[in-house]
Short mmCIF file of C-alpha atoms and ligand atoms in Angstrom, two decimals:
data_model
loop_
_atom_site.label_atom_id
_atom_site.label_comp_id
_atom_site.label_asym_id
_atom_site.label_seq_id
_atom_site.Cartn_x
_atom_site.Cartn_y
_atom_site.Cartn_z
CA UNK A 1478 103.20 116.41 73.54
CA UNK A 1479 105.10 112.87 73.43
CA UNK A 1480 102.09 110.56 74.52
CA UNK A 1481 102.49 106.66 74.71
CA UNK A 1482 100.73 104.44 73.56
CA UNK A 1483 101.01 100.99 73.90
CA UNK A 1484 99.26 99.65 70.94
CA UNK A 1485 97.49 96.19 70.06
CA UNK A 1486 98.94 92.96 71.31
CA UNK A 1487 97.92 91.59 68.40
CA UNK A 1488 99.31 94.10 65.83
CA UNK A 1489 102.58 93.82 67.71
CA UNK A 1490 102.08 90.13 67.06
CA UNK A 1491 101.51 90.33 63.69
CA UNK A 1492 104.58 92.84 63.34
CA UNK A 1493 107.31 90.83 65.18
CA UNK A 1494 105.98 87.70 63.21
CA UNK A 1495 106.91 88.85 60.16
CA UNK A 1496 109.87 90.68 61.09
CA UNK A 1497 111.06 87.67 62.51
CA UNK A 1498 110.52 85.57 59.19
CA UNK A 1499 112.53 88.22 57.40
CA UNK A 1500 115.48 88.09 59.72
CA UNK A 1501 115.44 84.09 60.40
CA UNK A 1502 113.86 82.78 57.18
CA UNK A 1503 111.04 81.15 58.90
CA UNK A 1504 108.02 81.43 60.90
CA UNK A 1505 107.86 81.65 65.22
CA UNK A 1506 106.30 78.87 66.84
CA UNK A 1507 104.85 81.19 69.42
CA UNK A 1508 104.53 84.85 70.52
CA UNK A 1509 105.20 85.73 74.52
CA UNK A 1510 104.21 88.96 76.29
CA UNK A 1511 105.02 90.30 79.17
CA UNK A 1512 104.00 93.83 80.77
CA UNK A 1513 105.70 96.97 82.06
CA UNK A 1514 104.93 97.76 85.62
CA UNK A 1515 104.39 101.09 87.22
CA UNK A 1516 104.53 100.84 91.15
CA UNK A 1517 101.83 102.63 93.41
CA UNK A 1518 103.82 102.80 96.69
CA UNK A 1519 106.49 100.35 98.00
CA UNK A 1520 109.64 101.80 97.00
CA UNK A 1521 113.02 99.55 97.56
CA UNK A 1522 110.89 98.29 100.13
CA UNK A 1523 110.91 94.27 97.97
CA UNK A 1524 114.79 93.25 98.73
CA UNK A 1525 113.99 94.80 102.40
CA UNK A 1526 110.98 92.00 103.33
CA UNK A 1527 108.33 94.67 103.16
CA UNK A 1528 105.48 95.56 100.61
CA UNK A 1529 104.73 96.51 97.43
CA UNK A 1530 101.90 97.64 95.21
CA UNK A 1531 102.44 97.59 91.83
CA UNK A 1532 100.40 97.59 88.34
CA UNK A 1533 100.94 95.93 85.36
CA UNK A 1534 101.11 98.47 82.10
CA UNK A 1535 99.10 98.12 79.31
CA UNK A 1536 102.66 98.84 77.51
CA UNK A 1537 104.51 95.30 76.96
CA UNK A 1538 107.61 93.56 75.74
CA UNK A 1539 106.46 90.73 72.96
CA UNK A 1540 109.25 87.53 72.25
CA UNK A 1541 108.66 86.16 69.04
CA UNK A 1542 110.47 81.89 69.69
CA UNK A 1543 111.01 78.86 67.42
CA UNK A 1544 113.25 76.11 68.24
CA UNK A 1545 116.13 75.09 66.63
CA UNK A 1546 117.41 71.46 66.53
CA UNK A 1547 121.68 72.15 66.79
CA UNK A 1548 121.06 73.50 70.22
CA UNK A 1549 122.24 76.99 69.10
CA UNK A 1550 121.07 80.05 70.55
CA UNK A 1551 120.05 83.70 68.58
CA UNK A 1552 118.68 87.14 70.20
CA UNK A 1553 117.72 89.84 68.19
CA UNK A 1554 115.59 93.27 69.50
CA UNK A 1555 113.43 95.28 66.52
CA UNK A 1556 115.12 98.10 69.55
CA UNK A 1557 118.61 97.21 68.89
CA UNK A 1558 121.33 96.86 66.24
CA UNK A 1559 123.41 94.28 67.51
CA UNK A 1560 122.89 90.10 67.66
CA UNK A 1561 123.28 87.63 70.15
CA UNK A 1562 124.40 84.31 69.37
CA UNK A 1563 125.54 81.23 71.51
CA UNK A 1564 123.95 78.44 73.68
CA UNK A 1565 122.38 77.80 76.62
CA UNK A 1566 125.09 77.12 78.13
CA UNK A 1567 127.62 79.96 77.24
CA UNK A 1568 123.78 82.38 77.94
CA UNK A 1569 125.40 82.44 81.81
CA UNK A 1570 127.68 84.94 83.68
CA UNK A 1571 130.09 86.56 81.93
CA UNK A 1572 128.39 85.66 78.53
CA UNK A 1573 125.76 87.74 76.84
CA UNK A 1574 126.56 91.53 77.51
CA UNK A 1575 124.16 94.70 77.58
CA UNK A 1576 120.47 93.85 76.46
CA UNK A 1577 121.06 90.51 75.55
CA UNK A 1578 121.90 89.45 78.97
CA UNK A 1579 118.35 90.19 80.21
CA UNK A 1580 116.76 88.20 77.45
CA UNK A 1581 119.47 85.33 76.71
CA UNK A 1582 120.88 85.23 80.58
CA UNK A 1583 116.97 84.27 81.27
CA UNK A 1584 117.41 80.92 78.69
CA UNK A 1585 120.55 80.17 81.09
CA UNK A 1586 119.13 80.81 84.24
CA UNK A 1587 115.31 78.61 83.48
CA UNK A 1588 118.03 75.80 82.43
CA UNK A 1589 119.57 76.13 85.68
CA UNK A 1590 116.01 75.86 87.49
CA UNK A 1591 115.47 72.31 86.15
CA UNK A 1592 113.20 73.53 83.08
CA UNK A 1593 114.75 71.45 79.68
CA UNK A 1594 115.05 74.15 76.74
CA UNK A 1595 115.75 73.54 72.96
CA UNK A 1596 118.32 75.98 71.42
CA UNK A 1597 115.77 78.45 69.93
CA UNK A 1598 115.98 81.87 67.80
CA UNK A 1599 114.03 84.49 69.62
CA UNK A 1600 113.25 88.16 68.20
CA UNK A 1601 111.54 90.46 70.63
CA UNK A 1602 109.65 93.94 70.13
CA UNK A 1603 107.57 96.33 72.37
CA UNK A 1604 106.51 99.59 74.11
CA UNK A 1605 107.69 99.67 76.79
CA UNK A 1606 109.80 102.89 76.95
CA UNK A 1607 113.49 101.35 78.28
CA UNK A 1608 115.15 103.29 81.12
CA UNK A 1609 112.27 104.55 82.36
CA UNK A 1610 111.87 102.90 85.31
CA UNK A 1611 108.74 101.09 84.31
CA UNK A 1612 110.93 97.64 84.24
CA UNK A 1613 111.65 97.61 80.54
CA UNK A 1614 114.21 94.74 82.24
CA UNK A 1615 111.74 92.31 83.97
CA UNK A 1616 109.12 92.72 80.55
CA UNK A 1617 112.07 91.63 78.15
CA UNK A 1618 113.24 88.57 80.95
CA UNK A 1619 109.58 87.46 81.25
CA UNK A 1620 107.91 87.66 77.98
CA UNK A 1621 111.66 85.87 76.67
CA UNK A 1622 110.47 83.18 79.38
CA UNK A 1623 107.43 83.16 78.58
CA UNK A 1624 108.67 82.11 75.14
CA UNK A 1625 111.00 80.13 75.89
CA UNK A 1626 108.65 77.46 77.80
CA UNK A 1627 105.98 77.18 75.18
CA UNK A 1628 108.50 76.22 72.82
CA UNK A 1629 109.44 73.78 75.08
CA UNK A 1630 105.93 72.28 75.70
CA UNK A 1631 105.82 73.65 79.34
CA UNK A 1632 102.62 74.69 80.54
CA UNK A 1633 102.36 77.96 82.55
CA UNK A 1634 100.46 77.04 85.44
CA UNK A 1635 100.75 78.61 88.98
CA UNK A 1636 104.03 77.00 89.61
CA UNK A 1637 105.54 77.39 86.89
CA UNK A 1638 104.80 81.34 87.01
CA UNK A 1639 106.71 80.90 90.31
CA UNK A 1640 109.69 79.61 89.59
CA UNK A 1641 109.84 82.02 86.11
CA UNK A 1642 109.69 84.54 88.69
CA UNK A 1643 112.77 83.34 90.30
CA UNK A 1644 114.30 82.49 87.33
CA UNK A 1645 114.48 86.38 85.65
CA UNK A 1646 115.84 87.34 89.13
CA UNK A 1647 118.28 84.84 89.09
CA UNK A 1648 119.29 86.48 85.03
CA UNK A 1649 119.31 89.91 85.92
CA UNK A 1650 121.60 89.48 88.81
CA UNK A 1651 123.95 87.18 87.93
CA UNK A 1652 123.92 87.58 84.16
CA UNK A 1653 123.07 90.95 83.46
CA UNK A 1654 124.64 92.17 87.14
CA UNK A 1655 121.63 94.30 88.40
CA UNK A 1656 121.04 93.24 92.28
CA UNK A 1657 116.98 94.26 92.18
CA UNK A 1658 114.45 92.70 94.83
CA UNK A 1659 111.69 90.87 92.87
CA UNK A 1660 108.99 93.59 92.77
CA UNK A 1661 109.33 94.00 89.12
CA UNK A 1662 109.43 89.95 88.21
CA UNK A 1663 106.71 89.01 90.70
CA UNK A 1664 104.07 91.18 89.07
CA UNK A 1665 105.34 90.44 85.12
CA UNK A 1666 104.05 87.18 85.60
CA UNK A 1667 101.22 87.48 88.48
CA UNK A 1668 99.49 90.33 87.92
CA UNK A 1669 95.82 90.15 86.74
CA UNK A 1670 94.19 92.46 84.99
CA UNK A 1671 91.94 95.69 86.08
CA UNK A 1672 94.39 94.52 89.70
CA UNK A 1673 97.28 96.12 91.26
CA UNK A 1674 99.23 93.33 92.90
CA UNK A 1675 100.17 93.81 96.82
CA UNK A 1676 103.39 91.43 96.96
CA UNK A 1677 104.39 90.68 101.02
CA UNK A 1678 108.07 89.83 100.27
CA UNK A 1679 108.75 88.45 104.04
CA UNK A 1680 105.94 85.62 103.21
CA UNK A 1681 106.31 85.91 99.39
CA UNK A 1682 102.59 85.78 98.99
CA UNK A 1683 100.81 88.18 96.79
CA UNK A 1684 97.04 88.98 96.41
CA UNK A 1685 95.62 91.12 93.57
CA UNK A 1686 93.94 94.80 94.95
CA UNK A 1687 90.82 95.42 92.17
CA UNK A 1688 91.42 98.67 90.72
CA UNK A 1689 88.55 100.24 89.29
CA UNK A 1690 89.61 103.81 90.09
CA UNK A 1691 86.29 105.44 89.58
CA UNK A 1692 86.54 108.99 87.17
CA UNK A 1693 90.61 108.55 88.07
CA UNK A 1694 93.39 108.18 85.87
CA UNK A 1695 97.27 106.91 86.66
CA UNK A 1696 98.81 108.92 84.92
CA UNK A 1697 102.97 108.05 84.14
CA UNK A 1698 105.02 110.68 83.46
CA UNK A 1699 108.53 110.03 81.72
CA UNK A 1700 111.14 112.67 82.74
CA UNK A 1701 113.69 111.26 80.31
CA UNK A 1702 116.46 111.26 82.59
CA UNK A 1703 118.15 107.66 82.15
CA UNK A 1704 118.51 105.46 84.67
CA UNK A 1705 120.36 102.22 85.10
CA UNK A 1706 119.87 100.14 88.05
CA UNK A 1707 123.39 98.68 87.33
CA UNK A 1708 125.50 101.98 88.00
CA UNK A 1709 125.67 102.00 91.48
CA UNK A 1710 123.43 103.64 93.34
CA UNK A 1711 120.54 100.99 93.42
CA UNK A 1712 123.43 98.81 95.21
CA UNK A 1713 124.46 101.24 97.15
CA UNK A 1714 121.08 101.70 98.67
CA UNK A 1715 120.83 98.26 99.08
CA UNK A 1716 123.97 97.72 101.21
CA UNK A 1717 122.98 100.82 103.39
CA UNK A 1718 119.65 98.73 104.43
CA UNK A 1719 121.80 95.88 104.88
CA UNK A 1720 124.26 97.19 107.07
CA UNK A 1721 120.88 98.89 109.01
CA UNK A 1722 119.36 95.62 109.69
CA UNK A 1723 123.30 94.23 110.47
CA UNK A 1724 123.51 97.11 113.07
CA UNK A 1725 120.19 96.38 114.86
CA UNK A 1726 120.69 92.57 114.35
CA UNK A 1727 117.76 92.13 112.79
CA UNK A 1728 117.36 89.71 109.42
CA UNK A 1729 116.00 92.47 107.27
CA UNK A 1730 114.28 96.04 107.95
CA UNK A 1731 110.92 94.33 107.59
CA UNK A 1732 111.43 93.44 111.43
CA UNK A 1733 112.71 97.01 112.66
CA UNK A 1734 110.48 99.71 114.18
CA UNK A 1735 110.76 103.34 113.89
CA UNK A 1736 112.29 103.88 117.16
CA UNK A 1737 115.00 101.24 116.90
CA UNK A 1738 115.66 102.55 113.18
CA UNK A 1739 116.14 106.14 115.01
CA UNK A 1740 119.20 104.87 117.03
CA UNK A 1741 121.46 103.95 114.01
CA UNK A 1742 124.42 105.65 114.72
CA UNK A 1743 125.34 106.75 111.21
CA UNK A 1744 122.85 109.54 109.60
CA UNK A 1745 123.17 108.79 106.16
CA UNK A 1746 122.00 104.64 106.69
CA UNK A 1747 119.67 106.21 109.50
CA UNK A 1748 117.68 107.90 106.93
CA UNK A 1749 117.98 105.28 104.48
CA UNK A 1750 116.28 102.85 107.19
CA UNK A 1751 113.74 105.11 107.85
CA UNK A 1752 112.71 104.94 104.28
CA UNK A 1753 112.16 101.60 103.96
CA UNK A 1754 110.64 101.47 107.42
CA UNK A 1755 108.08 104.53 106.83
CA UNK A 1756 107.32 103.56 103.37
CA UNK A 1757 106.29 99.35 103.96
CA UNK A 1758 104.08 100.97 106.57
CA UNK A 1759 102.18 103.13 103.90
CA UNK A 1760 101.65 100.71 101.09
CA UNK A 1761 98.02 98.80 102.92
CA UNK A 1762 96.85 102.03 103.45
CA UNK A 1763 97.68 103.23 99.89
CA UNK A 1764 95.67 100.18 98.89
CA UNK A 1765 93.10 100.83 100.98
CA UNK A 1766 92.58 104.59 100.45
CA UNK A 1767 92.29 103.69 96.46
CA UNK A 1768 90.17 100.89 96.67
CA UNK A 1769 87.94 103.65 98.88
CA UNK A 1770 88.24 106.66 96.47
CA UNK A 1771 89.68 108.07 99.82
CA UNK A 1772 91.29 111.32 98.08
CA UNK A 1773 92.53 112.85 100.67
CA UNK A 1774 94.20 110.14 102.35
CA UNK A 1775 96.11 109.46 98.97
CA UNK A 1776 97.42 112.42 98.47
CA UNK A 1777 99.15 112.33 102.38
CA UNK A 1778 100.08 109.21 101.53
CA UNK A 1779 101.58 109.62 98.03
CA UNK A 1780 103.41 113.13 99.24
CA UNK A 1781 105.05 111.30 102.19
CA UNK A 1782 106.49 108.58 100.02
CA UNK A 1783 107.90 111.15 97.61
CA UNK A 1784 109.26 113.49 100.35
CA UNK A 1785 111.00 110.08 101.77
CA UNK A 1786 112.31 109.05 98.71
CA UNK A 1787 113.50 112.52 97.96
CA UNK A 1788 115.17 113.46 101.54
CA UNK A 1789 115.88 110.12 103.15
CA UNK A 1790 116.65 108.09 100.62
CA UNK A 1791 118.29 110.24 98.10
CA UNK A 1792 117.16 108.71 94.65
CA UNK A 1793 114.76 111.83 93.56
CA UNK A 1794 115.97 114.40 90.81
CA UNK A 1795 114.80 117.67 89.88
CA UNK A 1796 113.08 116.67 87.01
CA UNK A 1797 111.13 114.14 88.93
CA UNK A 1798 110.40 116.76 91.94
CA UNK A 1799 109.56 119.05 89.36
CA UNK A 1800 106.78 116.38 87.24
CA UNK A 1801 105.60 115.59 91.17
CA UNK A 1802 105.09 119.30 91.93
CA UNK A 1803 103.35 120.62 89.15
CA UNK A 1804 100.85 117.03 88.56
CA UNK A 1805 99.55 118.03 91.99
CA UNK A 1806 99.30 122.10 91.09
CA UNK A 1807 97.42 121.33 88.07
CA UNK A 1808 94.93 119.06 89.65
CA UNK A 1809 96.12 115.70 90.42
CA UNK A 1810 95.31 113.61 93.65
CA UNK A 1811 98.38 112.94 94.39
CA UNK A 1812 101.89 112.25 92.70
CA UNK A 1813 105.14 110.68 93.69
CA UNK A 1814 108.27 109.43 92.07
CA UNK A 1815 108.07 105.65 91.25
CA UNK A 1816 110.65 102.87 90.34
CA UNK A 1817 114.30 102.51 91.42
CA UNK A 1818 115.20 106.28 91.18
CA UNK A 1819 117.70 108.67 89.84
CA UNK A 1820 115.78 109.29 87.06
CA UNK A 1821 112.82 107.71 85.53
CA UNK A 1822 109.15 108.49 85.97
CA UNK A 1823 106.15 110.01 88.40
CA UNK A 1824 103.27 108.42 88.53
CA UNK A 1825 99.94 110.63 89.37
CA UNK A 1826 96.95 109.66 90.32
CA UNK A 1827 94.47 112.71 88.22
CA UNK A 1828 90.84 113.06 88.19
CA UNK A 1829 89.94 111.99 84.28
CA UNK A 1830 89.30 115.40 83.44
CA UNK A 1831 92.48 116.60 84.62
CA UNK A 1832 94.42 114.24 82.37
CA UNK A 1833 95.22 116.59 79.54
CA UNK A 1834 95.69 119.91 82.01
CA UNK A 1835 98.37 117.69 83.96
CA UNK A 1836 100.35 116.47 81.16
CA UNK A 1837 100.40 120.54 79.32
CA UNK A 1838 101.84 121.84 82.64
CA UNK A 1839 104.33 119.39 83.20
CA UNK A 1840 105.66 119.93 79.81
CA UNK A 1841 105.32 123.69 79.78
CA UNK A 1842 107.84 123.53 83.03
CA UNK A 1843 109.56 121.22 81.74
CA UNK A 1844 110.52 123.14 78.78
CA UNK A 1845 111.17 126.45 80.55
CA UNK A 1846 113.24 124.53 82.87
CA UNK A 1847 114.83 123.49 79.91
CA UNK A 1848 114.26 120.00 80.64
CA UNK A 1849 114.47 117.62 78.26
CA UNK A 1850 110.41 116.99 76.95
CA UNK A 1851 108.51 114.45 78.98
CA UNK A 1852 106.49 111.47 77.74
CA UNK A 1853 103.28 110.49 79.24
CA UNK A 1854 101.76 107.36 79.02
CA UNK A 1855 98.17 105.61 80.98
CA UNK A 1856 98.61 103.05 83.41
CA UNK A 1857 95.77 100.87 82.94
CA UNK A 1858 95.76 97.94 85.21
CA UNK A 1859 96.54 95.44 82.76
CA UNK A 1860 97.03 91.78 83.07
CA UNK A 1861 100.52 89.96 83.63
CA UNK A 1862 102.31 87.90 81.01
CA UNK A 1863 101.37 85.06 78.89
CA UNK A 1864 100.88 83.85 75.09
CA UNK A 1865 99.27 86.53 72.02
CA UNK A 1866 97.41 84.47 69.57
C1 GLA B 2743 113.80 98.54 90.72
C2 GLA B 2743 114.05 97.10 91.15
C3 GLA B 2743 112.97 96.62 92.09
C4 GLA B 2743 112.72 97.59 93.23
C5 GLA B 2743 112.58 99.02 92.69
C6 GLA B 2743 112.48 100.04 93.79
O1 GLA B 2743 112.66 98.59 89.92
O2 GLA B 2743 114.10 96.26 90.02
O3 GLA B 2743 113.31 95.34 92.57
O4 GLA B 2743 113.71 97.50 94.19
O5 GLA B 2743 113.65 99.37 91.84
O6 GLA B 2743 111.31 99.89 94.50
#
């Protein structure tokens, strides 16, 4: 069984510091982290005004910074082979390429939001597993920031959090070319720990939801199958809701109702609508059935979402029906797909002593499926990003 784990922030600390002395010849001034997220309910609800509920993994990206005084820019991953080298300035769109846009593009783009930067060398390291849907992306962008501003003598107060929040948005659209809502940003940097974080994305105000999940796990399942919210169908989606809200004249979905979404003429952005309208109105009671132990609620809840998600909005796979499926025949709560889709992981919500039983099944169908073997990991609600050591 392939299970997780996302180690000690301040072994990973200790291990990036060195490895960034052997690859730059000197010590980092500072270490950033920044978590992965898993979301409870909310899906491609963010860039549609509506609600979230994500949770901040345990399992982090760490940036290792010091400055450098000729205003030159270097990014390096422990993950990958290849180097990025520039400025600030050249860190834009149409510069850094691949990886390196999400972590350089964010030097660029905290320029561009008023924020005065050094050239710096930056190495970064983690474990959070990339492609996975658990926002791999948003860790790298905001434990880079993170970096970034302490080398820079910027303090990371409430405001600042803020407009780091708009900044890695800002990077991963227009730098590394992935249109994504927010969600995965927002709770990077705001999410506190043992909390999930309910984000309101029509008033852009977020409150944390205390998680202590009595004698129940989260359990994140892995299926393996890649996904890249750059190839196409994340924007598709995303101009489908547009052209919903453009047909009822609305400014976004948040403001539709069921029955006006039911008289959009077109079936395929009909469904897609219905989604996003169906699924903002399950995310308080998701909140409130977990703060509430309520089981039963959940798992309606949690079965709707994925049976949305699967026939409405098209972004489910067999893999992830098939992790879904058997979490909840082997004893889970409740199970859906999370993250952007086509791909990526479940998330379950298992009694503890269901944890093991859960994660043997889905592998034993995976592999007579002939799946490709899962990974599991444990979402602990874990705090959002800041400095290690
Ligand atoms: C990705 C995006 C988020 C959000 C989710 C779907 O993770 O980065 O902004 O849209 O997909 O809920």
């Amino acid at each position: 069984m392939t299970y997780l784990d996302p180690g000690d922030p301040q072994h990973f600390a200790t291990r990036l510091r060195s490895a960034f002395a052997d690859r730059y010849g000197r010590a980092p001034a500072v270490v950033g982290r920044a978590p992965g997220r898993v979301n409870l309910i909310g899906e491609h609800t963010d860039y549609n005004r509506g609600l979230v509920l994500p949770v901040a993994l345990p399992h982090a990206t760490y940036a290792a910074a010091a400055p450098r005084a000729d205003g030159r820019v270097r990014v390096g991953s422990r993950q990958q082979d290849d180097e990025w080298e520039g400025t600030i300035a050249t860190a834009g769109p149409g510069g850094p390429q691949g990886w390196a846009a999400y972590a350089a593009g964010v030097l660029w783009s905290l320029t561009e939001a008023g924020f005065d930067l050094p050239g710096m060398d930056l190495l970064v390291d983690g474990s959070v597993p990339l492609g996975a849907g658990l926002s791999s992306s948003a860790a790298l962008e905001c434990s880079v920031a993170v970096a970034a501003l302490a080398v820079a003598g910027v303090t990371l107060d409430d405001d600042t959090r803020a407009r780091v929040v708009q900044a890695c948005i800002r990077a991963e659209g227009e730098v590394a070319g992935a249109p994504t809502g927010g969600m995965d940003q927002a709770v990077a940097m705001l999410a506190e720990d043992g909390s999930a974080l309910l984000i309101d994305f029509d008033t852009d105000e977020s409150r944390p939801v205390p998680l202590p999940l009595p004698a129940l796990t989260l359990l994140v399942t892995d299926t393996r199958v890649q996904h890249e919210l750059t190839d196409g169908g994340y924007g598709e989606r995303r101009a489908d809701c547009e052209a919903a809200a453009a047909e009822l004249r609305l400014p976004s979905l948040r403001a539709a109702s069921l029955e006006q979404v039911e008289r959009i003429r077109d079936d395929r952005v009909r469904r897609r609508a219905r989604h996003v309208v169906t699924e903002t109105a399950r995310v308080q009671p998701v909140a409130d059935a977990l703060v509430a132990g309520d089981r039963e609620e959940l798992a309606r809840l949690l079965a709707l979402s994925h049976a949305s998600m699967r026939d409405d909005f098209e972004i489910s796979c067999e893999e992830l029906d098939a992790a879904v499926a058997v979490a909840i025949e082997s004893g889970a709560v409740g199970a859906r797909m999370t993250g952007g889709g086509f791909g990526g992981s479940s998330v379950a919500v298992v009694p503890d002593e269901r944890v093991e039983a859960v994660m043997r099944a889905i592998d034993t169908e995976f592999a007579l499926r002939g799946f490709t073997a899962p990974a599991h990991l444990r979402a602990e609600p874990s705090a959002g990003a800041g400095l290690v050591g």
